[in-house]
C-alpha positions in Angstrom: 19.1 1.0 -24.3 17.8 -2.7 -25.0 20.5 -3.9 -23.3 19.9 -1.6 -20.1 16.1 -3.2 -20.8 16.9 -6.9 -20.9 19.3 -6.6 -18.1 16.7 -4.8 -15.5 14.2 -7.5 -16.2 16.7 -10.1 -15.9 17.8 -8.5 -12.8 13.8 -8.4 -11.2 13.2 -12.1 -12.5 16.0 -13.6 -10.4 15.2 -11.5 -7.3 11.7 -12.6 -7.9 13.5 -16.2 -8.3 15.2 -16.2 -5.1 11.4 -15.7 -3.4 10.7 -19.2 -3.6 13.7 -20.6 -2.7 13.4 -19.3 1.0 13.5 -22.6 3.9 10.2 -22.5 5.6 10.7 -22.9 9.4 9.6 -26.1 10.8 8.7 -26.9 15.0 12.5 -29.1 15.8 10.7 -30.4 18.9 8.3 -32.9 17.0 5.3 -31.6 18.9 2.7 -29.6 16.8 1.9 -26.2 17.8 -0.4 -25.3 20.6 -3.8 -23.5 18.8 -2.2 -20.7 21.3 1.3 -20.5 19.3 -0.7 -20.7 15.9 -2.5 -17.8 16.9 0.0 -15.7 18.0 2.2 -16.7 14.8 -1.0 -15.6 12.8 -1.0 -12.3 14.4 2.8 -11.4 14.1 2.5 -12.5 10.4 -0.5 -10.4 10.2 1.0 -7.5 11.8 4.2 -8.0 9.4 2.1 -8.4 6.6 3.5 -11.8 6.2 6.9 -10.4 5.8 10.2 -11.4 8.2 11.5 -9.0 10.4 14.5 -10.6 11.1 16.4 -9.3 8.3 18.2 -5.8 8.8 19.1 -3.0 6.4 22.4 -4.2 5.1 25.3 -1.5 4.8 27.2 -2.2 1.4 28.1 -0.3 -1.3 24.8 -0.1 -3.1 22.5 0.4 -0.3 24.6 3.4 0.8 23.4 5.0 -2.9 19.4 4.8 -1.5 17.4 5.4 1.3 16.5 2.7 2.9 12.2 1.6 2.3 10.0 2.1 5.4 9.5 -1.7 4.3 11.1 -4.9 5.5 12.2 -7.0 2.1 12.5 -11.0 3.1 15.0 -12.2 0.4 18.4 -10.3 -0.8 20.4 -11.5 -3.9 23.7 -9.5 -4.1 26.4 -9.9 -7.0 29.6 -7.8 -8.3 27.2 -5.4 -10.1 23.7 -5.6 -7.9 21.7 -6.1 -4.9 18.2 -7.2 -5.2 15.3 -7.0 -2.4 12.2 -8.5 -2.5 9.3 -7.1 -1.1 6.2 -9.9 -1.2 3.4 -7.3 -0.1 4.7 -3.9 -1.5 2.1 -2.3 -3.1 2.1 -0.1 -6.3 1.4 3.1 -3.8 3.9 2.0 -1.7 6.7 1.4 -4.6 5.5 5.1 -5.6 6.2 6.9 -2.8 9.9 5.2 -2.8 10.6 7.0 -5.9 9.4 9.9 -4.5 12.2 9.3 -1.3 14.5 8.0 -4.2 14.1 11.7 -6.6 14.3 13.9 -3.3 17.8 12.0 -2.8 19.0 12.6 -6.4 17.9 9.8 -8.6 15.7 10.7 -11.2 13.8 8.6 -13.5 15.0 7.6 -16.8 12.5 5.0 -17.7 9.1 3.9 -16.9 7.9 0.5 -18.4 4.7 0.5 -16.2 2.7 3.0 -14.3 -1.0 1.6 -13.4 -3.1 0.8 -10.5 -1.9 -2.5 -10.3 1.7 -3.0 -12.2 4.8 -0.4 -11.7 8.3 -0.8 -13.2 10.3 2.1 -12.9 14.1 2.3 -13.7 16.2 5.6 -11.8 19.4 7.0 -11.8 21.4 8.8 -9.5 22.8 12.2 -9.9 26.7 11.2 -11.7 24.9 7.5 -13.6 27.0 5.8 -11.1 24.1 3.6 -9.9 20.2 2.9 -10.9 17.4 1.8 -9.4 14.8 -0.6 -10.3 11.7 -0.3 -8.6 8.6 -3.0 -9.4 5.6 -4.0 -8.0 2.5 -6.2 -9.1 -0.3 -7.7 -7.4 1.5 -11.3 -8.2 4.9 -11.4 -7.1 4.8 -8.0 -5.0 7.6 -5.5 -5.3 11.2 -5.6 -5.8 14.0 -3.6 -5.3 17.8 -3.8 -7.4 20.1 -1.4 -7.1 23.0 -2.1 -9.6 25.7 -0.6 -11.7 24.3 0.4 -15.3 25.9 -1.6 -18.0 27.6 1.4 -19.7 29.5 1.8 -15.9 30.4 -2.1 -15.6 
């Protein structure tokens, strides 16, 4: 069980990791932006929450175990045994009402390490063990999602 425990918080550390290793776009033209372009980059980030579109659902092996979020993560970490998605603005209502979609597709919970207004950690598993998922979200890295193989299955 402290094993399962290390490993999930191992897991959300590195996805949260990976947040800050993202390459920030720069203008290639050498010319700075118009006030017109910063304004409409403003609103699209505004309306986006600050988070990047451009990055898809991906179909693999451990996304096909989950619905896929109403939210659009902006970094993905994938190994042997996980995928991690990080979700910068998720909030702690938000994260709950993935579990909910999450236990109406057959996971259930089998641990919660936090469960306040402001800080959630929540670690599921699906119907046969095969997979869990890690849900997180805090008010200082935002919300994350892995989706792994437990140890016991690796």
């Amino acid at each position: 069980m402290k094993k399962t425990i290390i490993i999930g918080l191992l897991a959300v550390v590195m996805c949260l990791a990976l947040t800050g290793c993202g390459q920030e776009k720069t203008n290639n033209e050498g010319n700075e932006q118009t006030g017109t372009q910063q304004q409409e980059q403003q609103e699209s980030q505004q309306q986006n929450n600050g988070i990047s579109d451009s990055l898809g659902w991906p179909n693999n092996d451990f996304t096909k175990q989950v619905p896929k979020p109403e939210q659009t993560f902006t970094e993905e970490a994938l190994s042997d045994s996980s995928s991690c998605y990080t979700y910068p603005n998720w909030t702690v209502a938000q994260a709950k009402l993935y579990v909910d979609k999450l236990e109406n597709s057959g996971f259930t919970i089998s641990s919660t390490y936090s469960d306040t207004d402001t800080e959630y950690y929540v670690v599921l598993k699906n119907a046969d063990g095969s997979y869990q998922a890690t849900v997180t979200s805090n008010p200082v890295d935002g919300g994350a999602l892995v989706i792994s193989i437990p140890l016991d299955r690796r």
